[in-house]
Amino acid sequence: MKRREFLKTSIAASAAILSTTTLSAGETRQPIDNRKVSDMAFPQKRPLITYSDRPPLLESPRSTFARGITQNDEFFVRWHLPDIPTHIDTDSYTIKIDGLVEQDLEISLKELKNDFEQVEVTAVLQCGGNSRSAFTPIPGGIQWGSGAMGCAKWKGVRLSDLLNRAGLKKDAHWIGFNGLEKAAYYKTPNFVRELELTELDDHVIVAYQMNGEDLPYLNGFPLRLVLPGYYSDSWVKMLSNITVTDKYKSLFFMDMAYRVPDNKCECETPEHHFKPTKPITNMNVKSVIGYPENGMKVYHNSHVVVRGVAFDDGHGIREVLVSVDGGKTWDKAELKQENGRYAYTEFRYAYKPADYGKVTFMTKAVNRLGDEQPFAKDIGWNHGGYKYNGIDEVTVEVV
């Protein structure tokens, strides 16, 4: 058989297989949860689940989510481009504001901290591709488990105060943000994000501190944009430039990446990608169990306290429900809400295992709008692997 004929035959056979397999429609399941923490640690970090060192891609383990605030050294790391500065001189570092403003500004870190009102907001930072490993067939991108997220207390200055200092011209409508990460290949576009002025409020800040300390280097030192309620692709790290424009600019990371189908289910099939698409912005409602972890053994008739966190885009969590019978019945967990509407809501659920063998804990969060987590199987597939928020499951063995 000639090579061309072989290829034609192979393609036809593959098409026939795809037409009969259920995977051709796209499926979702529980994210992969068996990856091991690395033996080595990056600077300012404890050992985490490591996908890459250039650019750094680090995932927090499940145990991280038994607490409402994520410690700096266990906070996940996601960079897009491999060329990150190895040294930053904080004495000479400035953030530039230009474009459709009354006066161009270059604000030093010292001026940022001394000349503007200092504010703090506690907010969840989550990668739009968090839990991407739940999608089958596998979408392109990092195959995260559930640990590409964290919650911290961010301190800085309001973005609106910086823009007011520069003065916005009447045609100002869009704001572009750029940081210091660069591509290894000169034709690769910079990671630039744009937002409409109407998307901003007083919770949007330029932060220099995280949980009372300078931002960790791998989490955007010395400055990063903080957009509570939004996925992390808009939280530009090592923020260096803010440019105000009258029109939206065509950008790769806005027009091609971090987008989902613009339909009700935000879904499509692997064979037929839906168009048009829309950028991912607001996070959907989600909960994750931090304790116990998959595969743990617990004692019969002991007192097990299931702990975890829940969040949405800022509307607030109304309740977290727990099931131990496959979702047939649900009980309310006890909630702890003390860090504001953009933060994790901690939950606890006491359980006394009366039978031996395996038991699966399932959790689903419901926000104040009534939105609730769906079962994994009910989430539509999308080719970017974005916005997964299926009911979380952890299986332990009662001994």
C-alpha atoms as one frame of an Amber mdcrd trajectory, in Angstrom:
protein
   0.000   0.000   0.000   1.331   3.432  -0.935   1.877   6.000   1.812  -0.884
   8.278   0.497  -3.355   5.401   0.331  -2.348   4.290   3.816  -3.020   7.773
   5.174  -6.420   7.908   3.497  -7.333   4.501   4.919  -6.106   5.472   8.400
  -8.043   8.729   8.386 -11.215   6.967   7.263 -10.812   4.316   9.961 -10.211
   6.975  12.609 -13.317   8.847  11.516 -15.372   5.651  11.795 -14.075   5.023
  15.304 -14.826   8.589  16.383 -18.344   8.339  15.031 -19.105   5.341  17.237
 -17.277   6.189  20.453 -18.964   8.210  23.172 -15.790  10.257  23.600 -16.400
  11.946  20.267 -19.038  14.105  21.907 -16.674  15.145  24.685 -17.001  14.073
  28.300 -16.089  15.344  31.746 -15.181  13.437  34.882 -13.349  14.080  38.144
 -10.002  15.854  37.628  -6.823  13.806  38.016  -5.914  13.681  41.702  -2.952
  11.301  41.969  -0.011  13.495  41.059   2.808  13.652  43.558   4.382  16.699
  45.101   7.876  17.334  43.740  11.003  16.509  45.747  12.400  19.959  44.989
  11.125  23.446  45.768  11.366  26.750  43.933  12.592  29.852  45.807   9.981
  31.111  48.321   7.922  27.955  47.742   7.559  24.635  49.505   7.575  21.543
  47.265   4.471  21.609  45.056   3.139  19.610  42.115   5.444  20.685  39.273
   4.573  20.709  35.571   7.373  22.899  34.230  10.282  25.035  35.383  10.361
  27.308  32.310   7.914  28.871  32.548   7.217  27.931  36.181   3.975  25.942
  36.514   3.209  24.772  40.047  -0.004  23.331  41.489  -1.090  23.303  45.123
  -1.973  19.880  46.611  -5.493  19.141  47.821  -4.540  19.572  51.488  -4.068
  23.287  50.807  -7.831  23.752  50.600  -8.591  22.761  54.167  -7.858  26.408
  55.087  -9.467  29.684  54.088  -6.241  31.566  53.369  -3.568  30.027  51.157
  -0.072  30.557  52.484   2.348  32.266  50.126   4.740  29.341  49.907   1.984
  26.918  48.831   0.188  29.250  46.416   0.010  27.933  42.846   2.121  29.468
  40.066   1.144  29.996  36.435   3.298  31.883  33.921   2.650  31.934  30.184
   5.988  33.021  28.722   9.393  31.577  29.653  11.542  34.722  29.851  11.022
  36.113  33.362  13.466  38.673  34.815  15.877  37.100  37.264  16.442  40.386
  39.111  14.275  43.446  39.740  15.664  46.649  41.223  12.856  47.907  43.428
  14.527  51.337  43.776  14.241  52.023  40.050  11.087  50.031  39.265   8.167
  52.120  37.991   4.716  51.485  36.647   3.902  53.547  33.560   0.480  54.964
  32.745  -0.017  56.425  29.272  -2.366  56.601  26.314  -5.574  58.615  26.542
  -4.634  60.358  29.787  -4.085  64.014  30.631  -0.534  63.310  31.758   1.735
  60.314  31.339   2.935  58.975  34.668   5.811  56.862  35.925   5.081  55.919
  39.517   7.783  54.347  41.667   7.091  51.698  44.279   7.887  54.219  47.003
   5.376  56.702  45.574   2.802  53.959  45.193   3.073  53.097  48.872   3.317
  56.650  50.233   1.244  58.885  47.944  -1.960  56.859  47.594  -4.515  55.394
  49.965  -3.573  51.812  50.837  -6.370  49.239  50.616  -6.708  45.491  51.098
  -9.017  42.936  49.520  -9.205  39.194  50.157  -9.894  37.357  46.935  -9.613
  34.003  45.189  -7.166  33.681  42.315  -7.998  30.770  39.989  -6.620  29.768
  36.615  -9.318  29.503  33.955  -7.971  26.051  33.110  -8.079  24.772  36.690
  -9.238  21.102  36.686  -8.626  20.854  32.923  -7.689  17.181  33.361 -11.411
  16.495  33.881 -12.119  16.957  30.163 -11.994  14.024  27.721 -10.727  14.102
  24.978  -7.839  16.034  26.520  -7.837  19.727  25.562  -4.553  21.472  24.932
  -2.910  23.194  27.879  -1.704  22.324  31.356  -3.535  19.274  32.673  -4.237
  20.777  36.080  -5.922  18.865  38.856  -7.960  21.034  41.234  -5.041  22.983
  42.686  -4.542  25.893  40.276  -6.230  28.256  42.717  -5.657  30.021  46.017
  -7.036  32.766  48.264  -4.955  35.592  49.717  -5.182  38.998  51.336  -3.938
  41.436  48.680  -2.738  44.922  49.614  -2.096  47.819  47.276  -3.790  50.854
  45.764  -7.000  51.195  43.799  -6.519  51.166  40.066  -9.100  53.944  39.840
  -6.891  56.169  42.039  -3.960  55.713  39.669  -6.130  56.496  36.658  -7.574
  59.551  38.379  -4.071  60.822  39.071  -3.239  60.525  35.372  -6.616  61.946
  34.317  -8.734  60.143  31.735  -9.590  61.834  28.466 -13.189  61.801  27.291
 -12.617  59.108  24.652 -11.033  56.679  27.129 -12.826  53.335  27.037 -10.322
  50.461  27.288  -7.332  49.755  29.533  -4.448  47.516  28.493  -2.113  45.837
  30.998   1.341  44.462  30.295   3.956  42.856  32.521   7.618  41.944  32.276
   7.371  38.312  31.124   8.676  37.879  27.591   8.594  35.178  24.969  11.676
  33.191  24.000  10.831  33.745  20.336  10.540  37.346  19.223   7.399  36.775
  17.121   5.417  35.394  20.056   2.983  38.064  21.289   3.305  39.601  24.737
   0.823  38.545  27.379  -1.349  41.668  27.313  -4.857  41.845  28.728  -7.512
  44.509  28.161 -10.508  45.536  30.216 -13.305  47.990  29.637 -13.505  50.905
  32.031 -17.005  49.766  32.944 -15.546  46.529  34.401 -13.618  48.374  37.101
 -14.688  49.110  40.671 -12.983  49.967  43.946 -12.050  46.326  44.545  -9.702
  46.299  41.543  -6.241  47.090  42.859  -2.577  47.120  41.945  -1.100  44.964
  44.691   2.408  44.815  46.123   1.647  42.633  49.144   0.182  39.187  49.612
  -0.794  37.987  53.084   1.172  40.758  54.756   4.419  40.181  52.831   5.891
  41.389  49.563   4.479  39.425  46.659   6.450  36.215  46.147   8.658  36.514
  43.096   6.812  33.728  41.270   3.427  35.298  42.060   4.173  38.577  40.321
   6.664  40.602  42.404   6.791  43.560  42.704   3.294  44.470  41.405   0.330
  42.602  40.022  -3.189  43.471  39.001  -5.915  42.072  41.263  -9.384  41.623
  39.740 -11.599  39.951  42.350 -14.148  37.552  40.883 -12.282  37.187  37.581
 -10.169  34.274  36.405  -6.433  34.754  36.802  -5.600  35.355  33.140  -6.600
  38.990  33.742  -4.432  39.323  36.897  -1.289  40.513  35.085   1.945  39.781
  36.978   5.049  42.000  37.231   2.788  44.796  36.051   4.807  47.482  34.270
   2.504  49.303  31.838  -1.089  50.543  31.887  -2.251  52.018  28.592  -5.618
  53.713  28.134  -7.205  53.595  24.668 -10.454  54.438  22.947 -10.811  51.131
  21.107 -10.220  47.475  21.778  -6.976  46.213  20.289  -6.711  42.834  18.619
  -4.555  40.703  20.924  -3.695  37.012  20.725  -4.307  36.304  24.390  -7.659
  38.072  24.207  -8.865  36.950  20.785  -7.577  33.376  20.644  -6.864  32.119
  24.172  -9.034  31.978  27.285 -12.297  31.855  25.363 -15.333  29.570  25.511
 -18.269  29.032  23.145 -20.738  31.886  23.283 -23.798  29.740  23.931 -25.861
  28.851  26.984 -23.849  25.752  27.960 -20.495  27.245  26.892 -19.848  23.893
  25.245 -19.115  22.234  21.918 -17.887  18.900  20.533 -14.337  17.918  19.630
 -15.349  17.604  15.970 -17.303  20.844  15.729 -15.970  23.851  17.617 -18.696
  26.377  18.248 -18.435  29.939  16.997 -18.676  32.685  18.045 -16.708  32.564
  21.279 -16.397  34.893  24.267 -13.609  35.547  26.788 -13.788  33.907  30.186
 -14.224  36.553  32.863 -16.315  35.883  35.988 -15.685  32.678  37.909 -18.529
  30.229  38.414 -19.524  28.628  41.722 -17.213  25.900  42.991 -16.201  23.906
  46.081 -13.175  21.706  46.741 -12.551  19.292  49.611  -9.235  19.824  51.393
  -9.594  17.030  53.952  -9.753  14.089  53.809  -7.830  13.197  50.668  -8.404
  10.415  48.170  -7.122   7.062  49.370  -6.928   7.952  53.049  -7.948   5.422
  55.669 -10.306   6.486  58.464 -11.391   4.472  61.471 -14.814   2.914  61.861
 -17.027   4.912  64.255 -14.427   7.688  64.428 -15.271  11.371  64.076 -14.285
  12.574  60.605 -14.566  16.285  59.850 -14.703  17.026  56.126 -13.148  20.441
  55.478 -12.893  22.506  52.343 -13.537  25.799  50.604 -16.174  27.248  48.289
 -16.344  30.442  46.226 -17.861  32.195  43.227 -17.351  35.546  41.504 -18.406
  37.632  44.493 -22.140  37.107  44.812 -21.435  34.985  47.878 -21.939  31.375
  48.939 -25.353  30.561  50.385 -24.687  26.942  51.343 -22.426  23.953  50.820
 -24.076  20.540  50.664 -22.416  17.183  51.382 -23.514  13.732  50.225 -22.203
  10.277  51.200 -24.694   8.245  49.142 -23.796   9.218  45.585 -25.878  12.381
  45.545 -29.211  10.829  46.551 -29.407  12.926  49.708 -27.554  16.033  50.823
 -26.785  17.592  54.213 -25.768  21.167  54.920 -22.202  21.835  55.981 -21.259
  24.439  58.577 -19.921  27.620  56.960 -17.312  30.140  58.038 -17.459  33.451
  56.155 -15.223  36.171  57.545 -13.019  37.507  54.728 -15.522  39.108  52.370
 -17.524  38.039  49.368 -14.552  37.474  47.044 -12.788  35.132  49.479 -13.092
  31.439  50.195 -16.027  30.360  52.300 -14.728  27.608  54.557 -16.984  24.630
  55.241 -16.965  21.774  57.762 -19.055  18.632  57.898 -18.932  16.098  60.757
 -19.365  12.457  59.765 -19.210   9.207  61.759 -18.544   6.214  59.469 -20.783
   3.364  60.635 -19.873   0.852  57.899 -16.594  -0.632  56.755 -15.310  -0.192
  53.221 -15.116   2.745  50.871 -17.122   5.926  51.279 -17.202   8.845  48.864
 -17.761  12.395  50.071 -19.353  14.718  47.516 -19.690  18.487  47.907 -21.544
  21.110  45.962 -21.742  24.823  46.632 -24.762  27.028  45.978 -24.353  30.793
  45.688 -26.801  33.536  46.599 -28.156  33.632  43.039 -29.102  29.964  43.296
 -26.330  28.777  40.965 -24.978  25.404  42.049 -22.251  23.026  41.043 -23.338
  20.384  38.542 -22.279  16.757  38.449 -19.102  16.332  36.429 -20.922  14.304
  33.762 -23.333  17.190  33.175 -20.644  19.735  32.279 -20.287  20.423  28.580
 -16.923  19.923  26.894 -14.977  22.866  25.444 -11.731  22.720  23.511  -9.881
  25.034  25.908 -10.736  22.991  28.985 -11.973  26.095  30.795 -14.321  26.808
  33.707 -14.727  23.274  35.081 -16.718  23.377  38.324 -18.079  19.876  38.814
 -19.206  18.511  42.186 -16.060  17.509  44.039 -15.520  13.922  45.216 -13.097
  12.294  47.631 -13.102   8.558  48.367 -11.644   7.115  51.579 -11.593   3.651
  53.126 -13.182   2.952  56.486 -11.122   0.403  58.446
